[in-house]
Amino acid sequence: MKKQVKGNLNDLRQGAHNTWEELETSALTVRIGTPTCGRAAGSLDTLQTFRERIAKEGAEAHLIEVGCMGLCFAEPLVMINNPESGLPPILYGPITYEHVQRLVEGFVLGDDPCLELALGTVEFKEDGTPYIPEMPRFEIEERLILRNCGYIDPLNIEHYLARGGYLTLQQVLQTEPEKVVSEVEQARLRGRGGAGFPTATKWKLCRQMEKEPKYIICNADEGDPGAFMDRVVLESDPHSVIEGMVIAAHAIGASRGFVYTRAEYPLVMERLKVALAQAREIGVLGDAILGSGFNFDIELVGGAGAFACGEETAMIASIEGQRGMPRPRPPYPAVYGLFGEPTVVDNVKTFALVQRILEQGGEWFSRIGTPNSTGTAVFALAGRVEQIGLVEVPMGTTLREVIYDVGGGIPEGRQFKAVQIGGPAGGCLSESSLDLPVDYDSLKEAGAIMGSGGMVVLDESNCMVETARFFVDFLARECCGKCTMGRLGVKQMLLILADFVKGEGDEEDLDLLEKLAEDIGQGCLCHLGGSAANPVLTTLRYFRDEYEAHVKEKRCPALVCKELITYYVVPEKCERACDHCVLTCPTEAIVTDERTRLKKVLQDKCVKCGTCLDVCPPEYSAVIKVSPPEKVKELEEAAGG
Amino acid sequence: MAEPVTEKATVELTIDGKRVRAEQGEKILWAALAEGIAIPHLCAIKEAEPPLGTCRLCLVEVEGQGVVASCVESVREGMVVHTDGERAVALRRRAMELLLADHPLECKDCPKKGKCDFLQLSIAMKVKRPKNYRPFPREELPVDASHPRIIFDPNKCIRCGRCVWVCKERVGEVPFDFIQKGYEMRLTTFMDKPLGESDCTGCGECVEVCPVAALCFKEGG
Ligand SMILES: Cc1cc2nc3c(=O)[nH]c(=O)nc-3n(C[C@H](O)[C@H](O)[C@H](O)COP(=O)(O)O)c2cc1C
Ligand code: FES
């Protein structure tokens, strides 16, 4: 049994620190982001090409695989620091393997910073290159959870140590557990898993329980479609979460911990496995942690990717080997949890923040954000926004700042319509909510929830009825199904919404939908079903006119719902000699008038695939969608039949 | 698992204006029933801990707390319960409507004819199969008559979970359980094998608790 004493860890850290300093100041380093998001954009090819090129040229460069830098819109990302050039580190993206040769010749072997490929510089301003810390995004962002992400090699514990890693744990182990809890209490930390429950309250309750053993579970299930915050943290900086978990274990007196993640996150599993082994090796995990009498170890559990297993009681059942179904609370897990023992379940980001709080102090943390929602919030920004990616902002930042300043606004000059926040069971907020501060209470009041951090931006080309149908469809399939309201109520809402997008249903159905949503929200067994009403209730609250257009006029204002639109070729715009639409139509539904050469869509043959609209050259833009479908007759008559 | 009760402490609460004493930890539902106050209920089993809480037919209102499932929520000192609160009644009716809309109403030829708890409860609640709902799309599943004593008709199941609970807790056998999730959740045997090929001892505890005709004894039950 390998046992390290505190002194050894200090030596280890000092060594790691020296190596890191040298790497930062005098070595040529190429950092490549290879988290799941980067890989999806081809960063492994970029990495491989760099490796081959550098070997071939015999260049003395350190290739460092790092996690997610948050700028997912520009993946694959590469950051090169060439101290000899006298230039600051430069961030490049997107860099596919085709660009690698240019970068190697330019900035690895030479001192040409290849600014045409750069996203910006990281230190001081270079002519023509945006200075990244001055991008509006970074003025607003504050990275507590993401501070190491994209900067260190997650598989190299020395990087984490060099950045002060496990120093906090060393200090915490000298502190009374009560003191740790009160620090978290002073920070007024609220859980980042969605509900925003005060973390210290949960910990205290669990701590007071006289039963042993006690357990800690890190909730890394992250089932929301489009959300990837927890994945990024675990892939990019796993030790910060592990350190947070060990601190929490000390605080409540737990002897075993679990990280529950989904099997669809293979890279999370792989990296955590490595990180856990490293942590055991240096003695910050396992028996007699850092030479103290404290034993705590962490196991990795892979779920089958069921959304309902993100709910804490379902997660506990799943770890116990039962069906991952929620049960009524109380009793809360802190009292009656895993195997019936007191258990604390917290989200990945909550543990990462615990590490920061114990490092910097609860008082420091409580000054960030708003009085009721302290600290920062991490969002996975997606949808119709320029710079999709991961953002971390202080609580209380407005939605407008997040979407426009951090996210760069809506592309193609389109009009903002809504922001869907809080995951599938969250809500859609309209333009009127843009100045709402992002915090637990404001969002709840507006009908949405903080959730665990999904934020999808919708613009004028999104139909809100279809959006509601999409999320309700997800929930009807992914809710546990245990209670009547969740299993049948959500499905009934889906059936009604599916009719609406087809132009079926009447005002009475609209009324039924609204009542169903209210009842489901109140009558469900678990939280999930309860919040399943949110997508319907919020779209009805903010976009009722769109529902009414569908139901009363059989019209889809956003021109999305297939059965409510028709395609029409505007005669005044059609070039006539160009046959793009005629030739590409898969069902030969577009015909040319022999005399005028004008195109006409034969509605009974048209399958509404939209190919004609896509291929019509932009200088004509003659193909349009109209709704309701009958409107096309008016247009044809007006054009002279 | 119940908390160890050292002495039988009682609390006083008010249900529909009536002062009621109940044992600490008792659920509202059983405290009310003991006093002759009726609350609709279907999935509830008194000994089940944690309670099933699946049917949502027993919802009541608690002052200062809102709507709760009376079979799940324990009594507390000074608690004020209204079983006839407007919201609670509406929600109970909603749950019943949903269950009826998802249930094949073939009562005439049903083996449980005249003895169906579910039908009787719907009549007592004065709830009919709603006409304005969209029909639930369900594929008809084969009726399993492979067992010498028990017929299993999955189409009739309302997923209350009583059979699974008694089988696990009282008998210790688990020949069937729920599979899938969401709308698709259904009761079945291990790997969908015929019940007759399972470990089922045929004790019939499950048939006794089934409120519909999903589980029946052969030959008229
Ligand atoms: C349907 C459902 C899904 C959930 N999914 C997650 C999830 O993916 N990740 C998470 O941390 N919490 C999730 N939660 C919340 C957890 O039940 C629990 O509140 C949370 O893990 C507590 O951690 P916290 O106090 O750090 O927020 C979910 C809840 C529900 C009802
Ligand atoms: S009897 Fe209470 S939920 Fe079914």
PDB file of N, CA, C and O in Angstrom, chain A residues 323 327-328 336 476-485 487-489 491-492 495-496 499 505 509 512 515-516 518-519 522-525, chain B residues 1 50-51 53-56 59 67 72 87 91 94-95 98-99 102 132-138 158-159 178-183 185:
ATOM      1  N   ARG A 323     -33.969  -0.865 -11.068  1.00  0.00           N
ATOM      2  CA  ARG A 323     -34.431  -0.029 -12.163  1.00  0.00           C
ATOM      3  C   ARG A 323     -34.244   1.435 -11.788  1.00  0.00           C
ATOM      4  O   ARG A 323     -34.568   1.821 -10.671  1.00  0.00           O
ATOM      5  N   ARG A 327     -38.178   7.735  -6.669  1.00  0.00           N
ATOM      6  CA  ARG A 327     -39.164   7.397  -5.641  1.00  0.00           C
ATOM      7  C   ARG A 327     -39.566   8.706  -4.965  1.00  0.00           C
ATOM      8  O   ARG A 327     -38.874   9.714  -5.092  1.00  0.00           O
ATOM      9  N   PRO A 328     -40.698   8.681  -4.267  1.00  0.00           N
ATOM     10  CA  PRO A 328     -41.115   9.923  -3.621  1.00  0.00           C
ATOM     11  C   PRO A 328     -40.100  10.371  -2.571  1.00  0.00           C
ATOM     12  O   PRO A 328     -39.480   9.535  -1.906  1.00  0.00           O
ATOM     13  N   TYR A 336     -31.912   9.049   3.884  1.00  0.00           N
ATOM     14  CA  TYR A 336     -32.091   7.661   3.477  1.00  0.00           C
ATOM     15  C   TYR A 336     -31.676   7.580   2.008  1.00  0.00           C
ATOM     16  O   TYR A 336     -32.472   7.846   1.113  1.00  0.00           O
ATOM     17  N   ALA A 476     -41.787  12.816 -23.110  1.00  0.00           N
ATOM     18  CA  ALA A 476     -42.728  11.690 -23.108  1.00  0.00           C
ATOM     19  C   ALA A 476     -41.956  10.375 -23.221  1.00  0.00           C
ATOM     20  O   ALA A 476     -42.366   9.355 -22.689  1.00  0.00           O
ATOM     21  N   ARG A 477     -40.821  10.414 -23.909  1.00  0.00           N
ATOM     22  CA  ARG A 477     -40.027   9.191 -24.046  1.00  0.00           C
ATOM     23  C   ARG A 477     -39.086   8.991 -22.875  1.00  0.00           C
ATOM     24  O   ARG A 477     -38.789   7.877 -22.482  1.00  0.00           O
ATOM     25  N   GLU A 478     -38.569  10.108 -22.336  1.00  0.00           N
ATOM     26  CA  GLU A 478     -37.498   9.990 -21.347  1.00  0.00           C
ATOM     27  C   GLU A 478     -37.951  10.105 -19.895  1.00  0.00           C
ATOM     28  O   GLU A 478     -37.153   9.893 -18.995  1.00  0.00           O
ATOM     29  N   CYS A 479     -39.201  10.471 -19.661  1.00  0.00           N
ATOM     30  CA  CYS A 479     -39.608  10.536 -18.257  1.00  0.00           C
ATOM     31  C   CYS A 479     -39.698   9.103 -17.743  1.00  0.00           C
ATOM     32  O   CYS A 479     -39.675   8.152 -18.517  1.00  0.00           O
ATOM     33  N   CYS A 480     -39.808   8.930 -16.436  1.00  0.00           N
ATOM     34  CA  CYS A 480     -39.704   7.567 -15.928  1.00  0.00           C
ATOM     35  C   CYS A 480     -40.917   6.727 -16.292  1.00  0.00           C
ATOM     36  O   CYS A 480     -40.808   5.539 -16.522  1.00  0.00           O
ATOM     37  N   GLY A 481     -42.071   7.350 -16.360  1.00  0.00           N
ATOM     38  CA  GLY A 481     -43.271   6.588 -16.713  1.00  0.00           C
ATOM     39  C   GLY A 481     -43.974   5.988 -15.522  1.00  0.00           C
ATOM     40  O   GLY A 481     -44.961   5.277 -15.665  1.00  0.00           O
ATOM     41  N   LYS A 482     -43.429   6.259 -14.354  1.00  0.00           N
ATOM     42  CA  LYS A 482     -43.952   5.610 -13.163  1.00  0.00           C
ATOM     43  C   LYS A 482     -45.343   6.119 -12.783  1.00  0.00           C
ATOM     44  O   LYS A 482     -46.201   5.334 -12.406  1.00  0.00           O
ATOM     45  N   CYS A 483     -45.576   7.399 -12.858  1.00  0.00           N
ATOM     46  CA  CYS A 483     -46.879   7.895 -12.415  1.00  0.00           C
ATOM     47  C   CYS A 483     -47.773   8.268 -13.591  1.00  0.00           C
ATOM     48  O   CYS A 483     -47.316   8.519 -14.703  1.00  0.00           O
ATOM     49  N   THR A 484     -49.072   8.305 -13.315  1.00  0.00           N
ATOM     50  CA  THR A 484     -50.081   8.556 -14.339  1.00  0.00           C
ATOM     51  C   THR A 484     -49.837   9.866 -15.087  1.00  0.00           C
ATOM     52  O   THR A 484     -49.892   9.911 -16.311  1.00  0.00           O
ATOM     53  N   MET A 485     -49.568  10.918 -14.339  1.00  0.00           N
ATOM     54  CA  MET A 485     -49.402  12.235 -14.956  1.00  0.00           C
ATOM     55  C   MET A 485     -48.211  12.246 -15.909  1.00  0.00           C
ATOM     56  O   MET A 485     -48.278  12.777 -17.001  1.00  0.00           O
ATOM     57  N   ARG A 487     -46.571   9.556 -17.267  1.00  0.00           N
ATOM     58  CA  ARG A 487     -46.625   8.568 -18.344  1.00  0.00           C
ATOM     59  C   ARG A 487     -47.692   8.928 -19.372  1.00  0.00           C
ATOM     60  O   ARG A 487     -47.439   8.898 -20.578  1.00  0.00           O
ATOM     61  N   LEU A 488     -48.881   9.285 -18.893  1.00  0.00           N
ATOM     62  CA  LEU A 488     -49.998   9.512 -19.815  1.00  0.00           C
ATOM     63  C   LEU A 488     -50.253  10.997 -20.082  1.00  0.00           C
ATOM     64  O   LEU A 488     -50.585  11.375 -21.193  1.00  0.00           O
ATOM     65  N   GLY A 489     -50.069  11.815 -19.049  1.00  0.00           N
ATOM     66  CA  GLY A 489     -50.337  13.239 -19.225  1.00  0.00           C
ATOM     67  C   GLY A 489     -49.395  13.871 -20.238  1.00  0.00           C
ATOM     68  O   GLY A 489     -49.819  14.600 -21.140  1.00  0.00           O
ATOM     69  N   LYS A 491     -47.727  12.377 -22.559  1.00  0.00           N
ATOM     70  CA  LYS A 491     -48.017  11.822 -23.887  1.00  0.00           C
ATOM     71  C   LYS A 491     -49.254  12.485 -24.493  1.00  0.00           C
ATOM     72  O   LYS A 491     -49.283  12.789 -25.688  1.00  0.00           O
ATOM     73  N   GLN A 492     -50.267  12.737 -23.675  1.00  0.00           N
ATOM     74  CA  GLN A 492     -51.471  13.395 -24.194  1.00  0.00           C
ATOM     75  C   GLN A 492     -51.136  14.806 -24.700  1.00  0.00           C
ATOM     76  O   GLN A 492     -51.598  15.218 -25.758  1.00  0.00           O
ATOM     77  N   LEU A 495     -49.585  14.373 -28.068  1.00  0.00           N
ATOM     78  CA  LEU A 495     -50.533  14.054 -29.130  1.00  0.00           C
ATOM     79  C   LEU A 495     -51.261  15.315 -29.596  1.00  0.00           C
ATOM     80  O   LEU A 495     -51.495  15.510 -30.790  1.00  0.00           O
ATOM     81  N   ILE A 496     -51.586  16.187 -28.644  1.00  0.00           N
ATOM     82  CA  ILE A 496     -52.271  17.430 -29.024  1.00  0.00           C
ATOM     83  C   ILE A 496     -51.329  18.339 -29.819  1.00  0.00           C
ATOM     84  O   ILE A 496     -51.680  18.871 -30.865  1.00  0.00           O
ATOM     85  N   ASP A 499     -50.870  17.300 -33.282  1.00  0.00           N
ATOM     86  CA  ASP A 499     -51.984  17.714 -34.130  1.00  0.00           C
ATOM     87  C   ASP A 499     -51.846  19.178 -34.526  1.00  0.00           C
ATOM     88  O   ASP A 499     -52.073  19.533 -35.676  1.00  0.00           O
ATOM     89  N   GLY A 505     -56.883  20.320 -34.803  1.00  0.00           N
ATOM     90  CA  GLY A 505     -57.217  20.778 -33.458  1.00  0.00           C
ATOM     91  C   GLY A 505     -57.879  22.139 -33.483  1.00  0.00           C
ATOM     92  O   GLY A 505     -57.764  22.874 -34.464  1.00  0.00           O
ATOM     93  N   ASP A 509     -59.022  22.454 -27.873  1.00  0.00           N
ATOM     94  CA  ASP A 509     -57.823  21.642 -27.642  1.00  0.00           C
ATOM     95  C   ASP A 509     -56.705  22.482 -27.028  1.00  0.00           C
ATOM     96  O   ASP A 509     -55.914  21.989 -26.224  1.00  0.00           O
ATOM     97  N   LEU A 512     -57.514  22.593 -23.523  1.00  0.00           N
ATOM     98  CA  LEU A 512     -57.209  21.303 -22.899  1.00  0.00           C
ATOM     99  C   LEU A 512     -55.703  21.168 -22.665  1.00  0.00           C
ATOM    100  O   LEU A 512     -55.258  20.731 -21.597  1.00  0.00           O
ATOM    101  N   LYS A 515     -54.667  23.267 -19.686  1.00  0.00           N
ATOM    102  CA  LYS A 515     -55.114  22.690 -18.416  1.00  0.00           C
ATOM    103  C   LYS A 515     -54.289  21.457 -18.064  1.00  0.00           C
ATOM    104  O   LYS A 515     -53.898  21.255 -16.910  1.00  0.00           O
ATOM    105  N   LEU A 516     -54.049  20.627 -19.087  1.00  0.00           N
ATOM    106  CA  LEU A 516     -53.230  19.429 -18.870  1.00  0.00           C
ATOM    107  C   LEU A 516     -51.862  19.821 -18.324  1.00  0.00           C
ATOM    108  O   LEU A 516     -51.353  19.230 -17.366  1.00  0.00           O
ATOM    109  N   GLU A 518     -50.971  22.492 -16.736  1.00  0.00           N
ATOM    110  CA  GLU A 518     -51.055  22.966 -15.349  1.00  0.00           C
ATOM    111  C   GLU A 518     -51.203  21.793 -14.382  1.00  0.00           C
ATOM    112  O   GLU A 518     -50.575  21.753 -13.329  1.00  0.00           O
ATOM    113  N   ASP A 519     -52.036  20.832 -14.758  1.00  0.00           N
ATOM    114  CA  ASP A 519     -52.272  19.686 -13.872  1.00  0.00           C
ATOM    115  C   ASP A 519     -51.025  18.821 -13.742  1.00  0.00           C
ATOM    116  O   ASP A 519     -50.682  18.356 -12.655  1.00  0.00           O
ATOM    117  N   GLN A 522     -48.473  20.158 -11.454  1.00  0.00           N
ATOM    118  CA  GLN A 522     -48.768  20.108 -10.023  1.00  0.00           C
ATOM    119  C   GLN A 522     -48.916  18.684  -9.497  1.00  0.00           C
ATOM    120  O   GLN A 522     -48.683  18.437  -8.318  1.00  0.00           O
ATOM    121  N   GLY A 523     -49.311  17.760 -10.370  1.00  0.00           N
ATOM    122  CA  GLY A 523     -49.725  16.460  -9.854  1.00  0.00           C
ATOM    123  C   GLY A 523     -48.732  15.327 -10.011  1.00  0.00           C
ATOM    124  O   GLY A 523     -49.032  14.190  -9.662  1.00  0.00           O
ATOM    125  N   CYS A 524     -47.539  15.614 -10.510  1.00  0.00           N
ATOM    126  CA  CYS A 524     -46.604  14.527 -10.792  1.00  0.00           C
ATOM    127  C   CYS A 524     -45.913  13.981  -9.550  1.00  0.00           C
ATOM    128  O   CYS A 524     -45.784  14.669  -8.552  1.00  0.00           O
ATOM    129  N   LEU A 525     -45.481  12.758  -9.666  1.00  0.00           N
ATOM    130  CA  LEU A 525     -44.757  12.112  -8.574  1.00  0.00           C
ATOM    131  C   LEU A 525     -43.372  12.725  -8.378  1.00  0.00           C
ATOM    132  O   LEU A 525     -42.940  12.974  -7.265  1.00  0.00           O
TER     133      LEU A 525
ATOM    134  N   MET B   1     -38.005   1.190   4.264  1.00  0.00           N
ATOM    135  CA  MET B   1     -37.710   0.720   5.629  1.00  0.00           C
ATOM    136  C   MET B   1     -38.181   1.770   6.646  1.00  0.00           C
ATOM    137  O   MET B   1     -37.816   2.938   6.550  1.00  0.00           O
ATOM    138  N   PRO B  50     -40.780   2.727   0.791  1.00  0.00           N
ATOM    139  CA  PRO B  50     -41.560   3.926   0.468  1.00  0.00           C
ATOM    140  C   PRO B  50     -42.835   3.586  -0.309  1.00  0.00           C
ATOM    141  O   PRO B  50     -42.865   2.586  -1.017  1.00  0.00           O
ATOM    142  N   PRO B  51     -43.860   4.436  -0.178  1.00  0.00           N
ATOM    143  CA  PRO B  51     -45.121   4.172  -0.871  1.00  0.00           C
ATOM    144  C   PRO B  51     -44.945   4.219  -2.384  1.00  0.00           C
ATOM    145  O   PRO B  51     -43.974   4.813  -2.876  1.00  0.00           O
ATOM    146  N   GLY B  53     -47.086   5.541  -4.778  1.00  0.00           N
ATOM    147  CA  GLY B  53     -47.364   6.918  -5.243  1.00  0.00           C
ATOM    148  C   GLY B  53     -47.510   7.063  -6.740  1.00  0.00           C
ATOM    149  O   GLY B  53     -47.204   8.115  -7.289  1.00  0.00           O
ATOM    150  N   THR B  54     -47.983   6.026  -7.429  1.00  0.00           N
ATOM    151  CA  THR B  54     -47.973   6.075  -8.891  1.00  0.00           C
ATOM    152  C   THR B  54     -49.276   6.548  -9.515  1.00  0.00           C
ATOM    153  O   THR B  54     -49.266   7.144 -10.569  1.00  0.00           O
ATOM    154  N   CYS B  55     -50.425   6.272  -8.880  1.00  0.00           N
ATOM    155  CA  CYS B  55     -51.681   6.517  -9.595  1.00  0.00           C
ATOM    156  C   CYS B  55     -52.123   7.970  -9.547  1.00  0.00           C
ATOM    157  O   CYS B  55     -52.834   8.424 -10.426  1.00  0.00           O
ATOM    158  N   ARG B  56     -51.751   8.707  -8.544  1.00  0.00           N
ATOM    159  CA  ARG B  56     -52.085  10.128  -8.373  1.00  0.00           C
ATOM    160  C   ARG B  56     -53.585  10.362  -8.171  1.00  0.00           C
ATOM    161  O   ARG B  56     -54.093  11.432  -8.510  1.00  0.00           O
ATOM    162  N   LEU B  59     -54.659  12.581  -4.389  1.00  0.00           N
ATOM    163  CA  LEU B  59     -54.117  13.905  -4.088  1.00  0.00           C
ATOM    164  C   LEU B  59     -55.064  14.709  -3.195  1.00  0.00           C
ATOM    165  O   LEU B  59     -56.283  14.665  -3.366  1.00  0.00           O
ATOM    166  N   VAL B  67     -50.642  20.843  -3.028  1.00  0.00           N
ATOM    167  CA  VAL B  67     -51.179  19.523  -3.341  1.00  0.00           C
ATOM    168  C   VAL B  67     -50.134  18.444  -3.040  1.00  0.00           C
ATOM    169  O   VAL B  67     -48.985  18.573  -3.428  1.00  0.00           O
ATOM    170  N   VAL B  72     -48.490   9.245   0.306  1.00  0.00           N
ATOM    171  CA  VAL B  72     -47.043   9.435   0.424  1.00  0.00           C
ATOM    172  C   VAL B  72     -46.691  10.343   1.596  1.00  0.00           C
ATOM    173  O   VAL B  72     -45.717  10.133   2.307  1.00  0.00           O
ATOM    174  N   ARG B  87     -58.326  22.328  -6.413  1.00  0.00           N
ATOM    175  CA  ARG B  87     -57.213  21.838  -7.240  1.00  0.00           C
ATOM    176  C   ARG B  87     -57.034  20.333  -7.086  1.00  0.00           C
ATOM    177  O   ARG B  87     -56.835  19.605  -8.056  1.00  0.00           O
ATOM    178  N   LEU B  91     -57.206  17.630 -10.038  1.00  0.00           N
ATOM    179  CA  LEU B  91     -56.055  16.801 -10.394  1.00  0.00           C
ATOM    180  C   LEU B  91     -56.390  15.312 -10.301  1.00  0.00           C
ATOM    181  O   LEU B  91     -55.963  14.516 -11.125  1.00  0.00           O
ATOM    182  N   ARG B  94     -58.291  14.473 -13.287  1.00  0.00           N
ATOM    183  CA  ARG B  94     -57.396  14.420 -14.445  1.00  0.00           C
ATOM    184  C   ARG B  94     -56.689  13.066 -14.508  1.00  0.00           C
ATOM    185  O   ARG B  94     -56.619  12.438 -15.561  1.00  0.00           O
ATOM    186  N   ALA B  95     -56.181  12.624 -13.363  1.00  0.00           N
ATOM    187  CA  ALA B  95     -55.470  11.347 -13.336  1.00  0.00           C
ATOM    188  C   ALA B  95     -56.411  10.215 -13.737  1.00  0.00           C
ATOM    189  O   ALA B  95     -56.046   9.323 -14.514  1.00  0.00           O
ATOM    190  N   LEU B  98     -57.073  10.289 -17.484  1.00  0.00           N
ATOM    191  CA  LEU B  98     -55.935   9.784 -18.254  1.00  0.00           C
ATOM    192  C   LEU B  98     -55.899   8.256 -18.213  1.00  0.00           C
ATOM    193  O   LEU B  98     -55.679   7.602 -19.233  1.00  0.00           O
ATOM    194  N   LEU B  99     -56.129   7.701 -17.029  1.00  0.00           N
ATOM    195  CA  LEU B  99     -56.105   6.244 -16.912  1.00  0.00           C
ATOM    196  C   LEU B  99     -57.226   5.611 -17.733  1.00  0.00           C
ATOM    197  O   LEU B  99     -57.025   4.607 -18.418  1.00  0.00           O
ATOM    198  N   ASP B 102     -56.566   5.515 -21.395  1.00  0.00           N
ATOM    199  CA  ASP B 102     -55.534   4.562 -21.807  1.00  0.00           C
ATOM    200  C   ASP B 102     -55.964   3.112 -21.569  1.00  0.00           C
ATOM    201  O   ASP B 102     -55.191   2.192 -21.744  1.00  0.00           O
ATOM    202  N   ASN B 132     -62.741  14.324 -25.337  1.00  0.00           N
ATOM    203  CA  ASN B 132     -61.915  15.300 -26.055  1.00  0.00           C
ATOM    204  C   ASN B 132     -60.428  14.947 -26.078  1.00  0.00           C
ATOM    205  O   ASN B 132     -59.628  15.677 -26.634  1.00  0.00           O
ATOM    206  N   TYR B 133     -60.055  13.813 -25.474  1.00  0.00           N
ATOM    207  CA  TYR B 133     -58.644  13.430 -25.510  1.00  0.00           C
ATOM    208  C   TYR B 133     -58.307  12.791 -26.857  1.00  0.00           C
ATOM    209  O   TYR B 133     -59.168  12.197 -27.506  1.00  0.00           O
ATOM    210  N   ARG B 134     -57.045  12.872 -27.198  1.00  0.00           N
ATOM    211  CA  ARG B 134     -56.576  12.111 -28.354  1.00  0.00           C
ATOM    212  C   ARG B 134     -56.449  10.658 -27.925  1.00  0.00           C
ATOM    213  O   ARG B 134     -55.956  10.392 -26.814  1.00  0.00           O
ATOM    214  N   PRO B 135     -56.869   9.710 -28.760  1.00  0.00           N
ATOM    215  CA  PRO B 135     -56.718   8.311 -28.360  1.00  0.00           C
ATOM    216  C   PRO B 135     -55.236   7.958 -28.187  1.00  0.00           C
ATOM    217  O   PRO B 135     -54.396   8.378 -28.994  1.00  0.00           O
ATOM    218  N   PHE B 136     -54.943   7.231 -27.126  1.00  0.00           N
ATOM    219  CA  PHE B 136     -53.554   6.816 -26.925  1.00  0.00           C
ATOM    220  C   PHE B 136     -53.208   5.693 -27.899  1.00  0.00           C
ATOM    221  O   PHE B 136     -53.926   4.691 -27.952  1.00  0.00           O
ATOM    222  N   PRO B 137     -52.149   5.858 -28.651  1.00  0.00           N
ATOM    223  CA  PRO B 137     -51.806   4.798 -29.598  1.00  0.00           C
ATOM    224  C   PRO B 137     -51.129   3.632 -28.870  1.00  0.00           C
ATOM    225  O   PRO B 137     -50.043   3.786 -28.337  1.00  0.00           O
ATOM    226  N   ARG B 138     -51.789   2.505 -28.808  1.00  0.00           N
ATOM    227  CA  ARG B 138     -51.173   1.324 -28.185  1.00  0.00           C
ATOM    228  C   ARG B 138     -51.342   0.138 -29.106  1.00  0.00           C
ATOM    229  O   ARG B 138     -52.425  -0.086 -29.644  1.00  0.00           O
ATOM    230  N   ILE B 158     -52.823  -0.987 -15.663  1.00  0.00           N
ATOM    231  CA  ILE B 158     -52.773   0.469 -15.494  1.00  0.00           C
ATOM    232  C   ILE B 158     -51.479   0.905 -14.794  1.00  0.00           C
ATOM    233  O   ILE B 158     -51.341   2.048 -14.375  1.00  0.00           O
ATOM    234  N   ARG B 159     -50.540   0.024 -14.660  1.00  0.00           N
ATOM    235  CA  ARG B 159     -49.182   0.306 -14.147  1.00  0.00           C
ATOM    236  C   ARG B 159     -49.172   0.873 -12.727  1.00  0.00           C
ATOM    237  O   ARG B 159     -48.372   1.755 -12.417  1.00  0.00           O
ATOM    238  N   PHE B 178     -41.653  -3.997 -14.301  1.00  0.00           N
ATOM    239  CA  PHE B 178     -41.828  -3.034 -15.376  1.00  0.00           C
ATOM    240  C   PHE B 178     -40.562  -2.949 -16.207  1.00  0.00           C
ATOM    241  O   PHE B 178     -39.452  -3.054 -15.681  1.00  0.00           O
ATOM    242  N   ILE B 179     -40.756  -2.756 -17.504  1.00  0.00           N
ATOM    243  CA  ILE B 179     -39.617  -2.471 -18.367  1.00  0.00           C
ATOM    244  C   ILE B 179     -39.917  -1.190 -19.130  1.00  0.00           C
ATOM    245  O   ILE B 179     -41.034  -0.693 -19.109  1.00  0.00           O
ATOM    246  N   GLN B 180     -38.934  -0.682 -19.821  1.00  0.00           N
ATOM    247  CA  GLN B 180     -39.036   0.553 -20.607  1.00  0.00           C
ATOM    248  C   GLN B 180     -39.349   1.737 -19.692  1.00  0.00           C
ATOM    249  O   GLN B 180     -39.527   1.577 -18.495  1.00  0.00           O
ATOM    250  N   LYS B 181     -39.443   2.898 -20.325  1.00  0.00           N
ATOM    251  CA  LYS B 181     -39.709   4.098 -19.532  1.00  0.00           C
ATOM    252  C   LYS B 181     -40.690   4.979 -20.277  1.00  0.00           C
ATOM    253  O   LYS B 181     -41.066   4.672 -21.410  1.00  0.00           O
ATOM    254  N   GLY B 182     -41.058   6.072 -19.651  1.00  0.00           N
ATOM    255  CA  GLY B 182     -41.975   7.018 -20.269  1.00  0.00           C
ATOM    256  C   GLY B 182     -43.288   6.340 -20.626  1.00  0.00           C
ATOM    257  O   GLY B 182     -43.744   5.418 -19.947  1.00  0.00           O
ATOM    258  N   TYR B 183     -43.860   6.772 -21.717  1.00  0.00           N
ATOM    259  CA  TYR B 183     -45.148   6.254 -22.163  1.00  0.00           C
ATOM    260  C   TYR B 183     -45.070   4.748 -22.447  1.00  0.00           C
ATOM    261  O   TYR B 183     -46.059   4.035 -22.343  1.00  0.00           O
ATOM    262  N   MET B 185     -43.551   2.463 -20.797  1.00  0.00           N
ATOM    263  CA  MET B 185     -43.335   1.588 -19.641  1.00  0.00           C
ATOM    264  C   MET B 185     -44.442   0.538 -19.555  1.00  0.00           C
ATOM    265  O   MET B 185     -45.614   0.847 -19.668  1.00  0.00           O
TER     266      MET B 185
END
